[in-house]
DNA sequence: CAGAACTATTTGCACAAGCAGATATGCCGC
DNA sequence: GCGGCATATCTGCTTGTGCAAATAGTTCTG
């Protein structure tokens, strides 16, 4: 049984490291984007996901998966961004249950100006994490990953 | 400028992968622990962090760092667990601002029975993620990490 | 020792998230 | 075309979170 325990402890330890690094990056991005552009990380993620779509539009549920949110949370998130004029909703003709969201010019513009801060914060946080002994190996591993396709979670 | 953009896109892509895997594991653990033991992932994390401490006690702020929570969230989390009899609060003699929390026997018992489900869920989720092309490399990288010391975030 | 500056914890408040249920639409067999 | 079932989105409600301010205790300075 010792062998099983060891394997479980290795996984648990890896999970703790993953969670720690995730939390570090997430809160750094959250603070930076919130302070400068009044955007949460999920909101940025949604804008960014939309910008990577051909035609810049997506259905609510695709969005929910891309942002790892429930559909109710997605509804409200889209409503918030819509009220700020960053994206628009419109019915889709072929399936009238579905609703497409589309980036407005203002949404694209906000993303354009926010992206440098996002990227710089990400870089700075990763650099900082590389100096923390417990996180460094994971940071290196991340760096060595092959660039993943557009939507890791959207499959 | 193309080179910088590439580097930024590699980091962004790694971050998306990290977030996706984190979300996957987190929600799987959340559902499993919540359904069986009425414990959230953070609550489990706190119990587990306490169990790894010599003497099973920690100050609120250590706990806050270990769980990556604000101090107010920590206060309420500890209150919830205290009401369920899983841990106790007591003043610490040398610094009377500080409050120690300590696992009760019931807390240790709950952790003992919950840990197998936690570990099994973690294993199952990682195994599942290894079949998702975008996540597989990160899963492998995690597995190859050297076992990190007790508290990756607590430093 | 008095007062200022700092640290630890708790409370008031506002907000975003999930679940369950409601509503509308699509699809299938008959 | 009609009931029955699945899918997409939205709404009501509860809960957990962070920020800012309040409170209590420590430490440093003169």
Short mmCIF file of C-alpha atoms (C1' of nucleotides) in Angstrom, two decimals:
data_model
loop_
_atom_site.label_atom_id
_atom_site.label_comp_id
_atom_site.label_asym_id
_atom_site.label_seq_id
_atom_site.Cartn_x
_atom_site.Cartn_y
_atom_site.Cartn_z
CA UNK A 1 0.00 0.00 0.00
CA UNK A 2 2.98 2.29 0.48
CA UNK A 3 3.42 2.53 -3.26
CA UNK A 4 -0.13 3.66 -3.80
CA UNK A 5 0.20 6.21 -1.02
CA UNK A 6 3.34 7.55 -2.63
CA UNK A 7 1.67 7.94 -5.99
CA UNK A 8 -1.30 9.69 -4.40
CA UNK A 9 0.99 12.01 -2.49
CA UNK A 10 2.89 12.88 -5.66
CA UNK A 11 -0.36 13.74 -7.40
CA UNK A 12 -1.58 15.73 -4.41
CA UNK A 13 1.67 17.63 -4.26
CA UNK A 14 1.53 18.39 -7.97
CA UNK A 15 -2.03 19.58 -7.57
CA UNK A 16 -1.05 21.89 -4.73
CA UNK A 17 1.71 23.37 -6.87
CA UNK A 18 -0.63 23.79 -9.82
CA UNK A 19 -3.21 25.48 -7.62
CA UNK A 20 -0.62 27.76 -6.06
CA UNK A 21 0.72 28.93 -9.39
CA UNK A 22 -2.77 29.34 -10.78
CA UNK A 23 -3.80 31.44 -7.81
CA UNK A 24 -0.71 33.61 -8.09
CA UNK A 25 -1.22 34.37 -11.76
CA UNK A 26 -4.96 34.73 -11.46
CA UNK A 27 -4.83 37.27 -8.67
CA UNK A 28 -2.06 39.26 -10.33
CA UNK A 29 -4.04 39.49 -13.57
CA UNK A 30 -7.21 40.25 -11.68
CA UNK A 31 -5.66 43.19 -9.86
CA UNK A 32 -3.93 44.61 -12.91
CA UNK A 33 -6.89 44.35 -15.29
CA UNK A 34 -9.37 45.49 -12.69
CA UNK A 35 -7.32 48.54 -11.74
CA UNK A 36 -6.60 49.71 -15.27
CA UNK A 37 -9.58 48.62 -17.31
CA UNK A 38 -12.28 47.55 -14.85
CA UNK A 39 -12.12 44.05 -16.32
CA UNK A 40 -12.07 40.78 -14.41
CA UNK A 41 -9.95 37.91 -15.63
CA UNK A 42 -13.02 36.00 -16.84
CA UNK A 43 -14.25 39.05 -18.68
CA UNK A 44 -10.90 39.45 -20.38
CA UNK A 45 -10.92 35.75 -21.21
CA UNK A 46 -14.31 36.09 -22.86
CA UNK A 47 -13.27 39.07 -24.94
CA UNK A 48 -10.11 37.29 -25.92
CA UNK A 49 -11.91 34.08 -26.82
CA UNK A 50 -14.33 36.04 -28.98
CA UNK A 51 -11.47 37.81 -30.72
CA UNK A 52 -10.00 34.48 -31.70
CA UNK A 53 -13.21 33.34 -33.34
CA UNK A 54 -13.72 33.72 -37.05
CA UNK A 55 -16.26 36.47 -37.40
CA UNK A 56 -15.83 37.32 -33.70
CA UNK A 57 -19.03 35.67 -32.65
CA UNK A 58 -19.87 32.72 -30.44
CA UNK A 59 -22.89 31.13 -28.88
CA UNK A 60 -23.49 31.48 -25.17
CA UNK A 61 -22.64 27.90 -24.50
CA UNK A 62 -19.37 27.89 -26.36
CA UNK A 63 -18.53 30.94 -24.31
CA UNK A 64 -19.51 29.18 -21.12
CA UNK A 65 -17.13 26.34 -21.90
CA UNK A 66 -14.32 28.63 -23.00
CA UNK A 67 -14.59 30.59 -19.76
CA UNK A 68 -15.31 27.53 -17.60
CA UNK A 69 -18.49 29.11 -16.29
CA UNK A 70 -22.02 27.91 -15.70
CA UNK A 71 -24.59 29.09 -18.19
CA UNK A 72 -26.23 31.38 -15.67
CA UNK A 73 -22.94 33.04 -14.90
CA UNK A 74 -22.35 33.40 -18.62
CA UNK A 75 -25.69 35.09 -19.13
CA UNK A 76 -24.87 37.68 -16.52
CA UNK A 77 -21.31 38.15 -17.67
CA UNK A 78 -22.47 38.79 -21.22
CA UNK A 79 -25.10 41.18 -19.89
CA UNK A 80 -22.47 43.17 -18.02
CA UNK A 81 -20.25 43.44 -21.08
CA UNK A 82 -23.21 44.26 -23.27
CA UNK A 83 -24.21 47.12 -20.97
CA UNK A 84 -20.73 48.51 -21.36
CA UNK A 85 -21.04 48.32 -25.12
CA UNK A 86 -18.21 45.82 -25.50
CA UNK A 87 -20.25 43.15 -27.22
CA UNK A 88 -23.68 42.64 -28.71
CA UNK A 89 -26.25 39.87 -28.63
CA UNK A 90 -28.24 38.75 -31.62
CA UNK A 91 -30.44 35.79 -32.37
CA UNK A 92 -29.13 33.27 -34.75
CA UNK A 93 -31.33 32.60 -37.71
CA UNK A 94 -30.98 28.87 -38.10
CA UNK A 95 -31.50 27.92 -34.45
CA UNK A 96 -33.70 30.40 -32.70
CA UNK A 97 -32.87 29.06 -29.26
CA UNK A 98 -29.31 30.14 -29.80
CA UNK A 99 -27.91 33.58 -29.17
CA UNK A 100 -24.73 34.81 -30.69
CA UNK A 101 -22.51 37.33 -29.01
CA UNK A 102 -20.27 39.49 -31.09
CA UNK A 103 -17.47 41.85 -30.20
CA UNK A 104 -18.28 45.48 -30.93
CA UNK A 105 -15.58 47.83 -32.25
CA UNK A 106 -15.28 49.18 -28.71
CA UNK A 107 -14.80 45.67 -27.41
CA UNK A 108 -12.04 45.03 -29.89
CA UNK A 109 -10.46 48.36 -29.02
CA UNK A 110 -10.52 47.64 -25.28
CA UNK A 111 -8.96 44.27 -25.89
CA UNK A 112 -6.31 45.88 -28.05
CA UNK A 113 -5.26 48.29 -25.33
CA UNK A 114 -5.65 45.80 -22.46
CA UNK A 115 -3.67 42.98 -24.02
CA UNK A 116 -0.22 44.50 -23.43
CA UNK A 117 -0.94 44.89 -19.71
CA UNK A 118 -2.26 41.35 -19.57
CA UNK A 119 0.79 39.94 -21.30
CA UNK A 120 3.24 42.02 -19.28
CA UNK A 121 1.59 41.02 -16.01
CA UNK A 122 1.67 37.39 -17.02
CA UNK A 123 5.32 37.61 -17.88
CA UNK A 124 6.23 39.41 -14.67
CA UNK A 125 4.30 36.93 -12.55
CA UNK A 126 5.89 33.93 -14.25
CA UNK A 127 9.31 35.48 -13.81
CA UNK A 128 8.58 36.06 -10.15
CA UNK A 129 7.31 32.51 -9.74
CA UNK A 130 10.47 31.14 -11.29
CA UNK A 131 12.29 32.46 -8.23
CA UNK A 132 10.09 30.50 -5.84
CA UNK A 133 11.74 27.11 -5.44
CA UNK A 134 8.48 25.17 -5.21
CA UNK A 135 7.01 26.79 -8.31
CA UNK A 136 10.06 27.02 -10.55
CA UNK A 137 9.86 23.51 -12.03
CA UNK A 138 6.25 24.00 -13.06
CA UNK A 139 7.05 27.38 -14.59
CA UNK A 140 9.77 25.78 -16.65
CA UNK A 141 7.46 22.97 -17.69
CA UNK A 142 4.83 25.48 -18.78
CA UNK A 143 7.33 27.29 -20.88
CA UNK A 144 8.33 24.09 -22.62
CA UNK A 145 4.79 23.12 -23.55
CA UNK A 146 4.10 23.11 -27.22
CA UNK A 147 1.85 26.00 -28.09
CA UNK A 148 -1.61 24.58 -27.64
CA UNK A 149 -4.36 25.16 -30.17
CA UNK A 150 -6.81 27.97 -29.75
CA UNK A 151 -9.11 26.61 -27.05
CA UNK A 152 -7.69 24.11 -24.59
CA UNK A 153 -10.98 23.76 -22.73
CA UNK A 154 -13.37 24.19 -25.56
CA UNK A 155 -13.11 20.72 -26.99
CA UNK B 1 8.38 42.76 -32.58
CA UNK B 2 7.28 39.40 -33.97
CA UNK B 3 9.57 37.60 -31.57
CA UNK B 4 8.13 39.34 -28.57
CA UNK B 5 4.63 38.60 -29.77
CA UNK B 6 5.51 34.96 -30.14
CA UNK B 7 6.87 34.74 -26.62
CA UNK B 8 3.78 36.46 -25.26
CA UNK B 9 1.52 34.12 -27.17
CA UNK B 10 3.39 31.09 -25.85
CA UNK B 11 2.94 32.32 -22.31
CA UNK B 12 -0.70 33.12 -22.91
CA UNK B 13 -1.28 29.70 -24.37
CA UNK B 14 0.45 28.03 -21.43
CA UNK B 15 -1.66 30.07 -19.07
CA UNK B 16 -4.86 29.02 -20.82
CA UNK B 17 -3.82 25.39 -20.54
CA UNK B 18 -2.95 25.79 -16.88
CA UNK B 19 -6.28 27.47 -16.18
CA UNK B 20 -8.18 24.81 -18.08
CA UNK B 21 -6.58 21.95 -16.18
CA UNK B 22 -6.99 23.76 -12.89
CA UNK B 23 -10.66 24.34 -13.58
CA UNK B 24 -11.20 20.74 -14.53
CA UNK B 25 -9.61 19.34 -11.40
CA UNK B 26 -11.11 21.96 -9.14
CA UNK B 27 -14.66 21.38 -10.25
CA UNK B 28 -14.30 17.59 -10.13
CA UNK B 29 -13.00 17.75 -6.56
CA UNK B 30 -15.62 20.29 -5.61
CA UNK B 31 -18.47 18.10 -6.79
CA UNK B 32 -17.12 14.92 -5.26
CA UNK B 33 -16.26 16.38 -1.85
CA UNK B 34 -19.42 18.45 -1.70
CA UNK B 35 -21.66 15.51 -2.55
CA UNK B 36 -20.12 13.05 -0.13
CA UNK B 37 -18.87 15.13 2.76
CA UNK B 38 -20.37 18.59 2.35
CA UNK B 39 -16.85 20.00 2.04
CA UNK B 40 -15.65 22.56 -0.49
CA UNK B 41 -12.20 22.25 -1.99
CA UNK B 42 -10.90 25.17 0.09
CA UNK B 43 -12.32 23.63 3.23
CA UNK B 44 -10.62 20.35 2.46
CA UNK B 45 -7.40 22.23 1.72
CA UNK B 46 -7.56 23.91 5.10
CA UNK B 47 -8.16 20.68 6.97
CA UNK B 48 -5.37 19.06 5.05
CA UNK B 49 -2.96 21.93 5.64
CA UNK B 50 -3.73 21.78 9.36
CA UNK B 51 -3.14 18.04 9.41
CA UNK B 52 0.31 18.55 7.96
CA UNK B 53 1.29 20.96 10.73
CA UNK B 54 3.18 19.78 13.74
CA UNK B 55 0.70 19.96 16.57
CA UNK B 56 -2.13 20.44 14.07
CA UNK B 57 -2.46 24.12 14.73
CA UNK B 58 -1.91 27.22 12.64
CA UNK B 59 -2.58 30.93 12.87
CA UNK B 60 -5.30 32.47 10.79
CA UNK B 61 -2.85 34.17 8.51
CA UNK B 62 -0.79 31.12 7.77
CA UNK B 63 -4.06 29.46 6.91
CA UNK B 64 -5.02 32.34 4.66
CA UNK B 65 -1.81 31.98 2.71
CA UNK B 66 -2.02 28.20 2.53
CA UNK B 67 -5.55 28.41 1.14
CA UNK B 68 -4.85 31.46 -1.02
CA UNK B 69 -7.70 33.35 0.62
CA UNK B 70 -8.14 36.84 1.99
CA UNK B 71 -8.15 37.12 5.75
CA UNK B 72 -11.84 37.92 5.84
CA UNK B 73 -12.66 34.82 3.84
CA UNK B 74 -10.45 32.85 6.18
CA UNK B 75 -12.28 34.14 9.23
CA UNK B 76 -15.59 32.96 7.82
CA UNK B 77 -14.23 29.67 6.60
CA UNK B 78 -12.82 28.89 10.02
CA UNK B 79 -16.13 29.90 11.58
CA UNK B 80 -18.01 27.48 9.36
CA UNK B 81 -15.69 24.61 10.20
CA UNK B 82 -15.75 25.52 13.87
CA UNK B 83 -19.56 25.41 13.93
CA UNK B 84 -19.35 21.91 12.50
CA UNK B 85 -16.96 20.92 15.25
CA UNK B 86 -14.13 20.15 12.85
CA UNK B 87 -11.68 22.59 14.37
CA UNK B 88 -11.31 24.85 17.37
CA UNK B 89 -10.04 28.38 17.94
CA UNK B 90 -7.92 29.40 20.85
CA UNK B 91 -5.91 32.47 21.70
CA UNK B 92 -2.21 32.10 21.63
CA UNK B 93 -0.47 33.03 24.83
CA UNK B 94 2.61 34.81 23.56
CA UNK B 95 0.87 37.08 21.03
CA UNK B 96 -2.65 37.81 22.07
CA UNK B 97 -3.61 39.24 18.70
CA UNK B 98 -3.05 35.84 17.19
CA UNK B 99 -5.57 33.04 17.09
CA UNK B 100 -4.64 29.45 16.62
CA UNK B 101 -6.92 26.99 14.95
CA UNK B 102 -6.60 23.34 15.77
CA UNK B 103 -8.10 20.24 14.23
CA UNK B 104 -10.53 18.46 16.55
CA UNK B 105 -10.66 14.66 16.61
CA UNK B 106 -13.77 14.91 14.46
CA UNK B 107 -11.87 17.08 11.99
CA UNK B 108 -9.09 14.54 11.78
CA UNK B 109 -11.62 11.77 11.37
CA UNK B 110 -13.44 13.56 8.55
CA UNK B 111 -10.17 14.16 6.80
CA UNK B 112 -9.26 10.52 7.20
CA UNK B 113 -12.42 9.32 5.51
CA UNK B 114 -12.50 12.08 2.89
CA UNK B 115 -8.93 11.74 1.72
CA UNK B 116 -9.44 8.55 -0.30
CA UNK B 117 -12.24 10.15 -2.30
CA UNK B 118 -10.11 13.24 -2.83
CA UNK B 119 -7.16 11.22 -4.04
CA UNK B 120 -9.25 8.95 -6.23
CA UNK B 121 -11.02 11.90 -7.83
CA UNK B 122 -7.72 13.60 -8.46
CA UNK B 123 -6.31 10.50 -10.09
CA UNK B 124 -9.39 9.94 -12.23
CA UNK B 125 -9.44 13.54 -13.39
CA UNK B 126 -5.76 13.54 -14.26
CA UNK B 127 -6.19 10.30 -16.16
CA UNK B 128 -9.09 11.80 -18.06
CA UNK B 129 -7.13 14.95 -18.79
CA UNK B 130 -4.28 12.89 -20.18
CA UNK B 131 -6.64 11.87 -22.98
CA UNK B 132 -7.32 15.48 -23.96
CA UNK B 133 -4.64 16.42 -26.48
CA UNK B 134 -4.30 20.00 -25.27
CA UNK B 135 -3.94 19.02 -21.64
CA UNK B 136 -1.85 15.88 -21.91
CA UNK B 137 1.57 17.56 -22.02
CA UNK B 138 0.85 19.52 -18.87
CA UNK B 139 -0.43 16.42 -17.10
CA UNK B 140 2.80 14.63 -17.94
CA UNK B 141 4.84 17.61 -16.79
CA UNK B 142 2.97 17.65 -13.48
CA UNK B 143 3.67 14.01 -12.95
CA UNK B 144 7.36 14.54 -13.51
CA UNK B 145 7.67 17.36 -10.99
CA UNK B 146 9.78 16.53 -8.02
CA UNK B 147 7.58 16.18 -4.99
CA UNK B 148 7.39 19.69 -3.65
CA UNK B 149 7.75 20.45 0.05
CA UNK B 150 4.74 20.78 2.27
CA UNK B 151 3.43 24.21 1.34
CA UNK B 152 4.12 25.53 -2.14
CA UNK B 153 2.32 28.78 -1.49
CA UNK B 154 3.08 29.21 2.14
CA UNK B 155 6.64 30.45 1.77
"C1'" DC C 1 5.68 55.51 30.30
"C1'" DA C 2 3.08 57.90 26.26
"C1'" DG C 3 2.16 57.93 21.63
"C1'" DA C 4 2.87 56.52 16.93
"C1'" DA C 5 3.18 52.94 13.69
"C1'" DC C 6 2.42 48.34 12.63
"C1'" DT C 7 0.13 43.62 12.71
"C1'" DA C 8 -3.81 40.21 13.47
"C1'" DT C 9 -8.46 39.38 13.29
"C1'" DT C 10 -13.29 40.47 12.65
"C1'" DT C 11 -17.46 42.90 10.57
"C1'" DG C 12 -20.34 45.73 6.90
"C1'" DC C 13 -21.14 45.83 2.35
"C1'" DA C 14 -21.42 44.85 -2.62
"C1'" DC C 15 -20.79 41.51 -6.16
"C1'" DA C 16 -20.20 37.33 -8.90
"C1'" DA C 17 -20.99 32.33 -8.90
"C1'" DG C 18 -23.77 27.95 -8.89
"C1'" DC C 19 -28.15 25.31 -8.57
"C1'" DA C 20 -32.80 24.65 -9.54
"C1'" DG C 21 -36.67 25.96 -12.01
"C1'" DA C 22 -39.05 28.59 -15.78
"C1'" DT C 23 -39.60 29.50 -20.68
"C1'" DA C 24 -38.82 29.02 -25.55
"C1'" DT C 25 -37.28 26.37 -29.32
"C1'" DG C 26 -35.79 22.27 -31.94
"C1'" DC C 27 -36.19 17.34 -33.18
"C1'" DC C 28 -38.32 12.68 -33.46
"C1'" DG C 29 -41.72 9.10 -34.02
"C1'" DC C 30 -46.26 8.22 -35.16
"C1'" DG D 1 -49.52 18.03 -37.26
"C1'" DC D 2 -49.03 16.50 -32.15
"C1'" DG D 3 -47.24 14.87 -27.91
"C1'" DG D 4 -42.77 13.85 -25.74
"C1'" DC D 5 -38.08 14.64 -24.91
"C1'" DA D 6 -33.78 17.19 -25.39
"C1'" DT D 7 -31.37 21.71 -25.77
"C1'" DA D 8 -30.43 26.92 -25.10
"C1'" DT D 9 -31.01 30.73 -22.41
"C1'" DC D 10 -32.67 33.44 -18.54
"C1'" DT D 11 -34.37 34.41 -13.51
"C1'" DG D 12 -34.81 33.71 -8.20
"C1'" DC D 13 -32.35 32.50 -4.48
"C1'" DT D 14 -28.44 31.36 -1.50
"C1'" DT D 15 -23.66 31.39 -0.60
"C1'" DG D 16 -18.76 32.53 -0.59
"C1'" DT D 17 -15.43 36.17 -1.74
"C1'" DG D 18 -12.76 40.60 -1.53
"C1'" DC D 19 -12.24 45.41 -0.05
"C1'" DA D 20 -12.44 48.80 3.35
"C1'" DA D 21 -13.12 50.07 7.96
"C1'" DA D 22 -13.32 48.85 12.92
"C1'" DT D 23 -11.10 46.78 17.00
"C1'" DA D 24 -7.46 44.86 19.78
"C1'" DG D 25 -2.75 44.00 20.78
"C1'" DT D 26 2.39 44.61 19.89
"C1'" DT D 27 6.66 47.17 19.17
"C1'" DC D 28 9.43 50.99 18.55
"C1'" DT D 29 10.98 55.77 19.83
"C1'" DG D 30 11.91 59.29 22.69
#
